[in-house]
DNA sequence: GATGAATGAGTATTCATTCAT
DNA sequence: CATGAATGAATACTCATTCAT
């Protein structure tokens, strides 16, 4: 009979928000952001259309929050308190973490690459995160982006250092790029593979480390 | 001012169809299939909305024909009258052709990867071509697909043969996959790079050949 | 810390009701009845949406009560225990009271004229008060409305009597109307003027009295 | 069988646009801008909802165009090629024209005053026309508005000149204002009176001219 | 009393597609 | 062939109102 406490309200909100975002991510990832209707999300989340707008001001903001949540997860995962220097073992660990994240966030990466493929969408939702995750190629100017561009810098240095241990015709930039292409290529392949095919992850990550460590 | 022959009519029709498809492809690739309206395409093609439906029964079929046209181009490009055996030089030539096509059909590949990223769209438009272009990973069952899966078979054999010339721990499947990942990763990167950056194409294709030939 | 008496409860209720009505009136008047949301009012009144419905059964009734309250204020202001006869000084006093009320109830009059301008709204909320405040013109049939139509009758008589002191071509009805037009015209102008521009009130009321007394 | 000519299309468009605007004005004026739905307008205009958007980009723009059309009518009516000087006969003619317009554009004026009564609406739709039509009181700063503020200036001068022919305590500004109040007051009364009550128009305009000429 | 989560009917707007001319 | 007016189903979003706690 007594009214809910603010804490209870907070909990309900948090829980529902998470539920909606989870459902929405799944549908955005599978059916596509544009083809997924608010109606559809609401129905699958077991709530009314109106409630959606109690939690998110618009479909766009729902997408935005989903992206930010996943990006934040990545940040946490990679422990930003690194100095810039990457040892060989740290490089290996970094690569393994990338593959781990790919598995953990399959749906997000499906959504991510999907958005990446549309000019205006990419500008609206991803520009603030690109220059980092998307890799060096698409927007080399955004280097001021601190966290992941920091990682990129570390890897670049790693490849430069590696050159000294290698043959003379070794071009660190091309090698770095190829490393990124391989990871990217695996990424867009893996996000559509059978979810439980751990074997190919293992094989791929091991071979990539073997080559580029 | 004699009346046009049936042949001329046919030519005009073909020409206009091509024009529409060109304009549509450009917009589909840049703004996205769903965000591009028929109206927009018609206006940019300099024709009326109604006429569009004289040439294509629906937006979907327009997309379908665009895809088929590009796929056909690829078929022609790769000379299907090969036996299955790939020499080293033929492999190099094949890789170079892939990169060539990537440049020639930038817009198509932008569209292609965009569609690939949405489950129902991919099923509707690409399933008949996948297992081939998309690579072995996504739909390994479509092996009956004759032409490009033939190429895939050739390359698989190529990598298997290569194993015999290499170290003992060499796994031809992983190596083949990595090769595909690299090409794919470069592809989705390149389609958004500066159009005229030939340099990076050159460097990348050379290094890939160096590694995998 | 003794439990509150029923009287205290009643007072608290009354106080809160007044607060809500004050806030609502302000927003209705400024942003418009339709554009003002219950949410907005509740937030600005520092209460919850749900509580609103503890005090008012609907948005419409909230409006209704606001109107009635202001009308009641007017009733009180004009001392209904008049006989019908209006002396010149009483006429002057009446006019000054009208202008006074205009200042005191600016927000209400803004709301009032706003509602007046929409047919169905006027019928729903104002019809029971019209024929009086709105003036004789809009609904001459409502003459049974006792209080303010009584005032109107007094003024009509006043103008009729005045005719006898005036030139022969004097038409009391036209003169009365013109008097009402002037007051009305000033009203809808004044409710949007700078709140503290007393000067123009003074000048206008004096001149009107000068002319029509 | 032959296709429509551009002229025919132009005519259809013009006709339909006018139809829609006429219907919309009527409903905006009677039921209110906010309460009038696009659906309602479409149904009463005998067209589909979608077609509305073929002619007007939004409900707001529909309103905007309606206002502009009426304002333009006013401009035409008042022959802007006047010098600034107003003779007594010109003043009379001006007043009669005002009353004429009031009759001709009853619906528009109902809409106009309705919009005037809501702060944000007034700013959005009327600000560009105010300072003139709305009269001097609401936005005295907009004097740069050329056409109707020109008229206002002429009338102001007219009242100033008139002062010289009158008693010493005559204040031209107050008198001008009272004139405007009377017209305004009549206006908001007349727009809700019986449409065919010409008599009261006649009486009122004659008396106003009698007083203020 | 008091809260705000939850609902759902309603609103403006879009767009592929049809069709009379 | 060619046009663009016309349609209507679908979509994102709003908001008064209800209700469990």
mmCIF file of N, CA and C in Angstrom, chain A residues 82-199:
data_model
loop_
_atom_site.group_PDB
_atom_site.id
_atom_site.type_symbol
_atom_site.label_atom_id
_atom_site.label_comp_id
_atom_site.label_asym_id
_atom_site.label_seq_id
_atom_site.Cartn_x
_atom_site.Cartn_y
_atom_site.Cartn_z
ATOM 1 N N UNK A 82 46.722 2.708 -19.605
ATOM 2 C CA UNK A 82 48.005 2.219 -20.130
ATOM 3 C C UNK A 82 48.957 3.371 -20.416
ATOM 4 N N UNK A 83 50.246 3.070 -20.219
ATOM 5 C CA UNK A 83 51.217 3.958 -20.848
ATOM 6 C C UNK A 83 51.120 3.653 -22.323
ATOM 7 N N UNK A 84 51.848 4.267 -23.153
ATOM 8 C CA UNK A 84 51.695 4.018 -24.577
ATOM 9 C C UNK A 84 52.450 2.784 -25.073
ATOM 10 N N UNK A 85 53.372 2.268 -24.247
ATOM 11 C CA UNK A 85 54.277 1.221 -24.742
ATOM 12 C C UNK A 85 53.625 -0.144 -24.733
ATOM 13 N N UNK A 86 53.716 -0.835 -25.861
ATOM 14 C CA UNK A 86 53.101 -2.151 -25.990
ATOM 15 C C UNK A 86 54.181 -3.226 -26.116
ATOM 16 N N UNK A 87 54.253 -4.087 -25.134
ATOM 17 C CA UNK A 87 55.180 -5.229 -25.261
ATOM 18 C C UNK A 87 54.539 -6.269 -26.167
ATOM 19 N N UNK A 88 55.318 -7.274 -26.542
ATOM 20 C CA UNK A 88 54.773 -8.326 -27.392
ATOM 21 C C UNK A 88 53.601 -9.023 -26.722
ATOM 22 N N UNK A 89 53.748 -9.278 -25.439
ATOM 23 C CA UNK A 89 52.668 -9.963 -24.721
ATOM 24 C C UNK A 89 51.428 -9.081 -24.622
ATOM 25 N N UNK A 90 51.672 -7.829 -24.449
ATOM 26 C CA UNK A 90 50.528 -6.911 -24.388
ATOM 27 C C UNK A 90 49.819 -6.855 -25.734
ATOM 28 N N UNK A 91 50.600 -6.892 -26.787
ATOM 29 C CA UNK A 91 49.993 -6.916 -28.124
ATOM 30 C C UNK A 91 49.114 -8.155 -28.284
ATOM 31 N N UNK A 92 49.654 -9.278 -27.887
ATOM 32 C CA UNK A 92 48.870 -10.511 -27.974
ATOM 33 C C UNK A 92 47.585 -10.389 -27.154
ATOM 34 N N UNK A 93 47.750 -9.896 -25.963
ATOM 35 C CA UNK A 93 46.582 -9.737 -25.093
ATOM 36 C C UNK A 93 45.554 -8.811 -25.732
ATOM 37 N N UNK A 94 46.049 -7.753 -26.356
ATOM 38 C CA UNK A 94 45.152 -6.812 -27.017
ATOM 39 C C UNK A 94 44.357 -7.487 -28.132
ATOM 40 N N UNK A 95 45.049 -8.242 -28.941
ATOM 41 C CA UNK A 95 44.379 -8.915 -30.049
ATOM 42 C C UNK A 95 43.330 -9.896 -29.513
ATOM 43 N N UNK A 96 43.706 -10.636 -28.506
ATOM 44 C CA UNK A 96 42.767 -11.608 -27.931
ATOM 45 C C UNK A 96 41.537 -10.895 -27.361
ATOM 46 N N UNK A 97 41.776 -9.759 -26.743
ATOM 47 C CA UNK A 97 40.655 -8.983 -26.210
ATOM 48 C C UNK A 97 39.727 -8.532 -27.338
ATOM 49 N N UNK A 98 40.299 -8.133 -28.450
ATOM 50 C CA UNK A 98 39.476 -7.717 -29.599
ATOM 51 C C UNK A 98 38.545 -8.850 -30.019
ATOM 52 N N UNK A 99 39.111 -10.020 -30.123
ATOM 53 C CA UNK A 99 38.304 -11.169 -30.544
ATOM 54 C C UNK A 99 37.253 -11.526 -29.501
ATOM 55 N N UNK A 100 37.657 -11.370 -28.246
ATOM 56 C CA UNK A 100 36.723 -11.625 -27.146
ATOM 57 C C UNK A 100 35.524 -10.689 -27.267
ATOM 58 N N UNK A 101 35.801 -9.427 -27.434
ATOM 59 C CA UNK A 101 34.743 -8.419 -27.552
ATOM 60 C C UNK A 101 33.833 -8.717 -28.735
ATOM 61 N N UNK A 102 34.445 -9.150 -29.794
ATOM 62 C CA UNK A 102 33.675 -9.478 -30.998
ATOM 63 C C UNK A 102 32.622 -10.538 -30.677
ATOM 64 N N UNK A 103 33.020 -11.521 -29.878
ATOM 65 C CA UNK A 103 32.072 -12.574 -29.497
ATOM 66 C C UNK A 103 31.013 -12.054 -28.535
ATOM 67 N N UNK A 104 31.508 -11.321 -27.527
ATOM 68 C CA UNK A 104 30.612 -10.804 -26.492
ATOM 69 C C UNK A 104 29.569 -9.846 -27.062
ATOM 70 N N UNK A 105 29.978 -9.079 -28.055
ATOM 71 C CA UNK A 105 29.101 -8.025 -28.575
ATOM 72 C C UNK A 105 28.697 -8.250 -30.036
ATOM 73 N N UNK A 106 28.562 -9.508 -30.386
ATOM 74 C CA UNK A 106 28.186 -9.833 -31.766
ATOM 75 C C UNK A 106 27.103 -8.930 -32.345
ATOM 76 N N UNK A 107 26.012 -8.784 -31.600
ATOM 77 C CA UNK A 107 24.895 -7.984 -32.102
ATOM 78 C C UNK A 107 25.320 -6.536 -32.314
ATOM 79 N N UNK A 108 26.034 -6.028 -31.341
ATOM 80 C CA UNK A 108 26.479 -4.644 -31.489
ATOM 81 C C UNK A 108 27.323 -4.463 -32.739
ATOM 82 N N UNK A 109 28.222 -5.383 -32.984
ATOM 83 C CA UNK A 109 29.091 -5.221 -34.148
ATOM 84 C C UNK A 109 28.329 -5.384 -35.453
ATOM 85 N N UNK A 110 27.304 -6.201 -35.420
ATOM 86 C CA UNK A 110 26.426 -6.280 -36.598
ATOM 87 C C UNK A 110 25.796 -4.918 -36.865
ATOM 88 N N UNK A 111 25.292 -4.338 -35.782
ATOM 89 C CA UNK A 111 24.689 -3.009 -35.904
ATOM 90 C C UNK A 111 25.726 -1.987 -36.348
ATOM 91 N N UNK A 112 26.876 -2.081 -35.715
ATOM 92 C CA UNK A 112 27.933 -1.110 -35.982
ATOM 93 C C UNK A 112 28.323 -1.088 -37.456
ATOM 94 N N UNK A 113 28.612 -2.243 -38.005
ATOM 95 C CA UNK A 113 29.022 -2.287 -39.414
ATOM 96 C C UNK A 113 27.878 -1.871 -40.326
ATOM 97 N N UNK A 114 26.692 -2.201 -39.895
ATOM 98 C CA UNK A 114 25.516 -1.805 -40.670
ATOM 99 C C UNK A 114 25.428 -0.276 -40.772
ATOM 100 N N UNK A 115 25.626 0.376 -39.644
ATOM 101 C CA UNK A 115 25.541 1.839 -39.628
ATOM 102 C C UNK A 115 26.690 2.450 -40.403
ATOM 103 N N UNK A 116 27.821 1.788 -40.259
ATOM 104 C CA UNK A 116 29.022 2.263 -40.935
ATOM 105 C C UNK A 116 28.806 2.362 -42.436
ATOM 106 N N UNK A 117 27.901 1.557 -42.948
ATOM 107 C CA UNK A 117 27.727 1.441 -44.392
ATOM 108 C C UNK A 117 26.817 2.507 -44.986
ATOM 109 N N UNK A 118 26.309 3.386 -44.132
ATOM 110 C CA UNK A 118 25.448 4.435 -44.671
ATOM 111 C C UNK A 118 25.960 5.815 -44.278
ATOM 112 N N UNK A 119 26.271 6.570 -45.279
ATOM 113 C CA UNK A 119 26.967 7.830 -45.085
ATOM 114 C C UNK A 119 26.353 8.701 -43.997
ATOM 115 N N UNK A 120 25.073 9.062 -44.177
ATOM 116 C CA UNK A 120 24.512 10.016 -43.225
ATOM 117 C C UNK A 120 24.345 9.407 -41.845
ATOM 118 N N UNK A 121 24.037 8.121 -41.787
ATOM 119 C CA UNK A 121 23.906 7.467 -40.488
ATOM 120 C C UNK A 121 25.244 7.462 -39.772
ATOM 121 N N UNK A 122 26.259 7.088 -40.493
ATOM 122 C CA UNK A 122 27.582 7.022 -39.899
ATOM 123 C C UNK A 122 27.982 8.392 -39.342
ATOM 124 N N UNK A 123 27.616 9.423 -40.070
ATOM 125 C CA UNK A 123 27.981 10.760 -39.593
ATOM 126 C C UNK A 123 27.210 11.129 -38.338
ATOM 127 N N UNK A 124 25.947 10.720 -38.316
ATOM 128 C CA UNK A 124 25.104 11.082 -37.191
ATOM 129 C C UNK A 124 25.466 10.339 -35.913
ATOM 130 N N UNK A 125 25.761 9.059 -36.046
ATOM 131 C CA UNK A 125 25.891 8.259 -34.832
ATOM 132 C C UNK A 125 27.306 7.814 -34.509
ATOM 133 N N UNK A 126 28.129 7.692 -35.507
ATOM 134 C CA UNK A 126 29.418 7.093 -35.255
ATOM 135 C C UNK A 126 30.574 8.067 -35.302
ATOM 136 N N UNK A 127 30.349 9.220 -35.917
ATOM 137 C CA UNK A 127 31.477 10.124 -36.145
ATOM 138 C C UNK A 127 32.249 10.388 -34.857
ATOM 139 N N UNK A 128 31.527 10.484 -33.736
ATOM 140 C CA UNK A 128 32.214 10.807 -32.484
ATOM 141 C C UNK A 128 33.077 9.659 -31.998
ATOM 142 N N UNK A 129 32.829 8.464 -32.519
ATOM 143 C CA UNK A 129 33.628 7.334 -32.069
ATOM 144 C C UNK A 129 34.638 6.874 -33.121
ATOM 145 N N UNK A 130 34.466 7.336 -34.328
ATOM 146 C CA UNK A 130 35.338 6.875 -35.400
ATOM 147 C C UNK A 130 36.725 7.493 -35.295
ATOM 148 N N UNK A 131 37.575 7.108 -36.209
ATOM 149 C CA UNK A 131 38.961 7.557 -36.115
ATOM 150 C C UNK A 131 39.681 6.663 -35.135
ATOM 151 N N UNK A 132 38.885 5.829 -34.503
ATOM 152 C CA UNK A 132 39.452 4.955 -33.496
ATOM 153 C C UNK A 132 39.014 3.526 -33.806
ATOM 154 N N UNK A 133 37.789 3.229 -33.489
ATOM 155 C CA UNK A 133 37.287 1.884 -33.711
ATOM 156 C C UNK A 133 37.260 1.524 -35.194
ATOM 157 N N UNK A 134 36.750 2.423 -35.956
ATOM 158 C CA UNK A 134 36.619 2.137 -37.382
ATOM 159 C C UNK A 134 37.976 1.904 -38.027
ATOM 160 N N UNK A 135 38.984 2.337 -37.354
ATOM 161 C CA UNK A 135 40.382 2.233 -37.789
ATOM 162 C C UNK A 135 40.850 3.516 -38.420
ATOM 163 N N UNK A 136 42.095 3.501 -38.673
ATOM 164 C CA UNK A 136 42.754 4.700 -39.164
ATOM 165 C C UNK A 136 42.258 5.176 -40.513
ATOM 166 N N UNK A 137 41.700 4.275 -41.286
ATOM 167 C CA UNK A 137 41.530 4.608 -42.699
ATOM 168 C C UNK A 137 40.442 5.621 -42.994
ATOM 169 N N UNK A 138 39.356 5.533 -42.313
ATOM 170 C CA UNK A 138 38.221 6.336 -42.733
ATOM 171 C C UNK A 138 38.291 7.805 -42.353
ATOM 172 N N UNK A 139 38.828 8.081 -41.211
ATOM 173 C CA UNK A 139 38.870 9.504 -40.837
ATOM 174 C C UNK A 139 40.156 9.816 -40.078
ATOM 175 N N UNK A 140 41.220 9.918 -40.816
ATOM 176 C CA UNK A 140 42.528 10.085 -40.198
ATOM 177 C C UNK A 140 42.677 11.396 -39.441
ATOM 178 N N UNK A 141 41.753 12.311 -39.637
ATOM 179 C CA UNK A 141 41.881 13.625 -39.003
ATOM 180 C C UNK A 141 41.480 13.598 -37.535
ATOM 181 N N UNK A 142 40.639 12.640 -37.164
ATOM 182 C CA UNK A 142 40.098 12.623 -35.805
ATOM 183 C C UNK A 142 41.102 12.128 -34.765
ATOM 184 N N UNK A 143 42.318 12.354 -35.012
ATOM 185 C CA UNK A 143 43.332 11.793 -34.145
ATOM 186 C C UNK A 143 43.283 12.325 -32.711
ATOM 187 N N UNK A 144 42.618 13.442 -32.539
ATOM 188 C CA UNK A 144 42.551 13.992 -31.186
ATOM 189 C C UNK A 144 41.739 13.100 -30.247
ATOM 190 N N UNK A 145 40.891 12.276 -30.828
ATOM 191 C CA UNK A 145 40.124 11.296 -30.048
ATOM 192 C C UNK A 145 41.086 10.525 -29.154
ATOM 193 N N UNK A 146 40.944 10.696 -27.856
ATOM 194 C CA UNK A 146 42.039 10.321 -26.965
ATOM 195 C C UNK A 146 42.225 8.828 -26.743
ATOM 196 N N UNK A 147 41.190 8.167 -26.323
ATOM 197 C CA UNK A 147 41.376 6.799 -25.835
ATOM 198 C C UNK A 147 41.827 5.795 -26.907
ATOM 199 N N UNK A 148 40.955 5.509 -27.849
ATOM 200 C CA UNK A 148 41.305 4.447 -28.792
ATOM 201 C C UNK A 148 42.350 4.874 -29.808
ATOM 202 N N UNK A 149 42.371 6.185 -30.086
ATOM 203 C CA UNK A 149 43.443 6.628 -30.969
ATOM 204 C C UNK A 149 44.785 6.473 -30.249
ATOM 205 N N UNK A 150 44.716 6.476 -28.925
ATOM 206 C CA UNK A 150 45.910 6.179 -28.135
ATOM 207 C C UNK A 150 46.352 4.754 -28.396
ATOM 208 N N UNK A 151 45.403 3.852 -28.367
ATOM 209 C CA UNK A 151 45.718 2.459 -28.664
ATOM 210 C C UNK A 151 46.318 2.319 -30.053
ATOM 211 N N UNK A 152 45.673 3.006 -31.003
ATOM 212 C CA UNK A 152 46.158 2.945 -32.372
ATOM 213 C C UNK A 152 47.613 3.395 -32.446
ATOM 214 N N UNK A 153 47.888 4.467 -31.702
ATOM 215 C CA UNK A 153 49.251 4.988 -31.699
ATOM 216 C C UNK A 153 50.206 3.926 -31.153
ATOM 217 N N UNK A 154 49.803 3.312 -30.094
ATOM 218 C CA UNK A 154 50.632 2.269 -29.489
ATOM 219 C C UNK A 154 50.927 1.160 -30.485
ATOM 220 N N UNK A 155 49.870 0.765 -31.222
ATOM 221 C CA UNK A 155 50.070 -0.331 -32.171
ATOM 222 C C UNK A 155 50.978 0.107 -33.313
ATOM 223 N N UNK A 156 50.759 1.336 -33.760
ATOM 224 C CA UNK A 156 51.636 1.848 -34.808
ATOM 225 C C UNK A 156 53.087 1.782 -34.359
ATOM 226 N N UNK A 157 53.334 2.254 -33.144
ATOM 227 C CA UNK A 157 54.698 2.189 -32.608
ATOM 228 C C UNK A 157 55.192 0.758 -32.519
ATOM 229 N N UNK A 158 54.257 -0.099 -32.121
ATOM 230 C CA UNK A 158 54.609 -1.517 -32.017
ATOM 231 C C UNK A 158 55.107 -2.051 -33.353
ATOM 232 N N UNK A 159 54.381 -1.715 -34.401
ATOM 233 C CA UNK A 159 54.786 -2.200 -35.724
ATOM 234 C C UNK A 159 56.089 -1.550 -36.193
ATOM 235 N N UNK A 160 56.276 -0.298 -35.814
ATOM 236 C CA UNK A 160 57.527 0.377 -36.175
ATOM 237 C C UNK A 160 58.718 -0.287 -35.490
ATOM 238 N N UNK A 161 58.545 -0.546 -34.209
ATOM 239 C CA UNK A 161 59.601 -1.222 -33.460
ATOM 240 C C UNK A 161 59.899 -2.592 -34.056
ATOM 241 N N UNK A 162 58.804 -3.242 -34.430
ATOM 242 C CA UNK A 162 58.945 -4.596 -34.958
ATOM 243 C C UNK A 162 59.794 -4.597 -36.235
ATOM 244 N N UNK A 163 59.670 -3.516 -36.977
ATOM 245 C CA UNK A 163 60.427 -3.404 -38.229
ATOM 246 C C UNK A 163 61.924 -3.632 -37.999
ATOM 247 N N UNK A 164 62.408 -3.077 -36.888
ATOM 248 C CA UNK A 164 63.835 -3.164 -36.607
ATOM 249 C C UNK A 164 64.299 -4.604 -36.416
ATOM 250 N N UNK A 165 63.386 -5.429 -36.002
ATOM 251 C CA UNK A 165 63.740 -6.838 -35.802
ATOM 252 C C UNK A 165 63.554 -7.638 -37.092
ATOM 253 N N UNK A 166 63.108 -6.966 -38.140
ATOM 254 C CA UNK A 166 62.709 -7.706 -39.337
ATOM 255 C C UNK A 166 63.586 -7.402 -40.555
ATOM 256 N N UNK A 167 63.152 -7.910 -41.640
ATOM 257 C CA UNK A 167 63.886 -7.713 -42.885
ATOM 258 C C UNK A 167 63.812 -6.252 -43.316
ATOM 259 N N UNK A 168 64.677 -5.876 -44.196
ATOM 260 C CA UNK A 168 64.802 -4.464 -44.541
ATOM 261 C C UNK A 168 63.622 -3.925 -45.362
ATOM 262 N N UNK A 169 63.028 -4.760 -46.209
ATOM 263 C CA UNK A 169 61.952 -4.228 -47.065
ATOM 264 C C UNK A 169 60.600 -4.174 -46.360
ATOM 265 N N UNK A 170 60.617 -4.380 -45.063
ATOM 266 C CA UNK A 170 59.395 -4.377 -44.266
ATOM 267 C C UNK A 170 58.826 -2.960 -44.158
ATOM 268 N N UNK A 171 57.560 -2.785 -44.561
ATOM 269 C CA UNK A 171 56.937 -1.458 -44.419
ATOM 270 C C UNK A 171 55.923 -1.498 -43.266
ATOM 271 N N UNK A 172 56.247 -0.829 -42.209
ATOM 272 C CA UNK A 172 55.394 -0.953 -41.003
ATOM 273 C C UNK A 172 53.951 -0.507 -41.234
ATOM 274 N N UNK A 173 53.756 0.523 -42.049
ATOM 275 C CA UNK A 173 52.390 1.006 -42.263
ATOM 276 C C UNK A 173 51.550 -0.027 -43.003
ATOM 277 N N UNK A 174 52.092 -0.552 -44.093
ATOM 278 C CA UNK A 174 51.371 -1.577 -44.831
ATOM 279 C C UNK A 174 51.095 -2.788 -43.953
ATOM 280 N N UNK A 175 52.081 -3.153 -43.148
ATOM 281 C CA UNK A 175 51.921 -4.316 -42.282
ATOM 282 C C UNK A 175 50.824 -4.089 -41.246
ATOM 283 N N UNK A 176 50.837 -2.901 -40.668
ATOM 284 C CA UNK A 176 49.800 -2.537 -39.701
ATOM 285 C C UNK A 176 48.427 -2.597 -40.358
ATOM 286 N N UNK A 177 48.346 -2.005 -41.526
ATOM 287 C CA UNK A 177 47.069 -2.011 -42.239
ATOM 288 C C UNK A 177 46.591 -3.432 -42.498
ATOM 289 N N UNK A 178 47.494 -4.255 -42.955
ATOM 290 C CA UNK A 178 47.099 -5.623 -43.246
ATOM 291 C C UNK A 178 46.600 -6.339 -42.000
ATOM 292 N N UNK A 179 47.256 -6.049 -40.908
ATOM 293 C CA UNK A 179 46.792 -6.594 -39.629
ATOM 294 C C UNK A 179 45.358 -6.146 -39.363
ATOM 295 N N UNK A 180 45.120 -4.864 -39.556
ATOM 296 C CA UNK A 180 43.772 -4.326 -39.317
ATOM 297 C C UNK A 180 42.767 -4.913 -40.296
ATOM 298 N N UNK A 181 43.165 -5.037 -41.578
ATOM 299 C CA UNK A 181 42.256 -5.616 -42.565
ATOM 300 C C UNK A 181 41.854 -7.027 -42.152
ATOM 301 N N UNK A 182 42.827 -7.778 -41.696
ATOM 302 C CA UNK A 182 42.551 -9.166 -41.319
ATOM 303 C C UNK A 182 41.539 -9.212 -40.177
ATOM 304 N N UNK A 183 41.771 -8.372 -39.175
ATOM 305 C CA UNK A 183 40.863 -8.346 -38.020
ATOM 306 C C UNK A 183 39.471 -7.908 -38.467
ATOM 307 N N UNK A 184 39.445 -6.843 -39.239
ATOM 308 C CA UNK A 184 38.172 -6.321 -39.742
ATOM 309 C C UNK A 184 37.451 -7.359 -40.594
ATOM 310 N N UNK A 185 38.203 -7.959 -41.481
ATOM 311 C CA UNK A 185 37.609 -8.955 -42.365
ATOM 312 C C UNK A 185 37.048 -10.127 -41.581
ATOM 313 N N UNK A 186 37.808 -10.541 -40.575
ATOM 314 C CA UNK A 186 37.290 -11.618 -39.733
ATOM 315 C C UNK A 186 36.032 -11.151 -38.999
ATOM 316 N N UNK A 187 36.086 -9.921 -38.543
ATOM 317 C CA UNK A 187 34.952 -9.374 -37.780
ATOM 318 C C UNK A 187 33.665 -9.449 -38.595
ATOM 319 N N UNK A 188 33.668 -8.880 -39.779
ATOM 320 C CA UNK A 188 32.409 -8.864 -40.534
ATOM 321 C C UNK A 188 32.027 -10.252 -41.024
ATOM 322 N N UNK A 189 32.969 -11.157 -40.985
ATOM 323 C CA UNK A 189 32.606 -12.540 -41.320
ATOM 324 C C UNK A 189 32.008 -13.229 -40.091
ATOM 325 N N UNK A 190 32.697 -13.065 -38.970
ATOM 326 C CA UNK A 190 32.316 -13.786 -37.753
ATOM 327 C C UNK A 190 30.937 -13.386 -37.244
ATOM 328 N N UNK A 191 30.599 -12.091 -37.403
ATOM 329 C CA UNK A 191 29.314 -11.650 -36.850
ATOM 330 C C UNK A 191 28.128 -12.302 -37.552
ATOM 331 N N UNK A 192 28.382 -12.994 -38.657
ATOM 332 C CA UNK A 192 27.294 -13.699 -39.321
ATOM 333 C C UNK A 192 27.467 -15.206 -39.311
ATOM 334 N N UNK A 193 28.524 -15.655 -38.674
ATOM 335 C CA UNK A 193 28.736 -17.094 -38.576
ATOM 336 C C UNK A 193 27.875 -17.696 -37.472
ATOM 337 N N UNK A 194 27.905 -19.001 -37.407
ATOM 338 C CA UNK A 194 27.237 -19.711 -36.320
ATOM 339 C C UNK A 194 27.806 -19.215 -34.994
ATOM 340 N N UNK A 195 26.924 -18.863 -34.124
ATOM 341 C CA UNK A 195 27.301 -18.215 -32.866
ATOM 342 C C UNK A 195 28.324 -19.013 -32.049
ATOM 343 N N UNK A 196 28.217 -20.312 -32.128
ATOM 344 C CA UNK A 196 29.033 -21.120 -31.216
ATOM 345 C C UNK A 196 30.267 -21.738 -31.864
ATOM 346 N N UNK A 197 30.639 -21.218 -32.973
ATOM 347 C CA UNK A 197 31.789 -21.768 -33.666
ATOM 348 C C UNK A 197 33.077 -21.196 -33.086
ATOM 349 N N UNK A 198 33.405 -21.627 -31.872
ATOM 350 C CA UNK A 198 34.584 -21.091 -31.190
ATOM 351 C C UNK A 198 35.872 -21.470 -31.903
ATOM 352 N N UNK A 199 35.820 -22.587 -32.563
ATOM 353 C CA UNK A 199 37.007 -23.144 -33.186
ATOM 354 C C UNK A 199 37.673 -22.159 -34.140
#
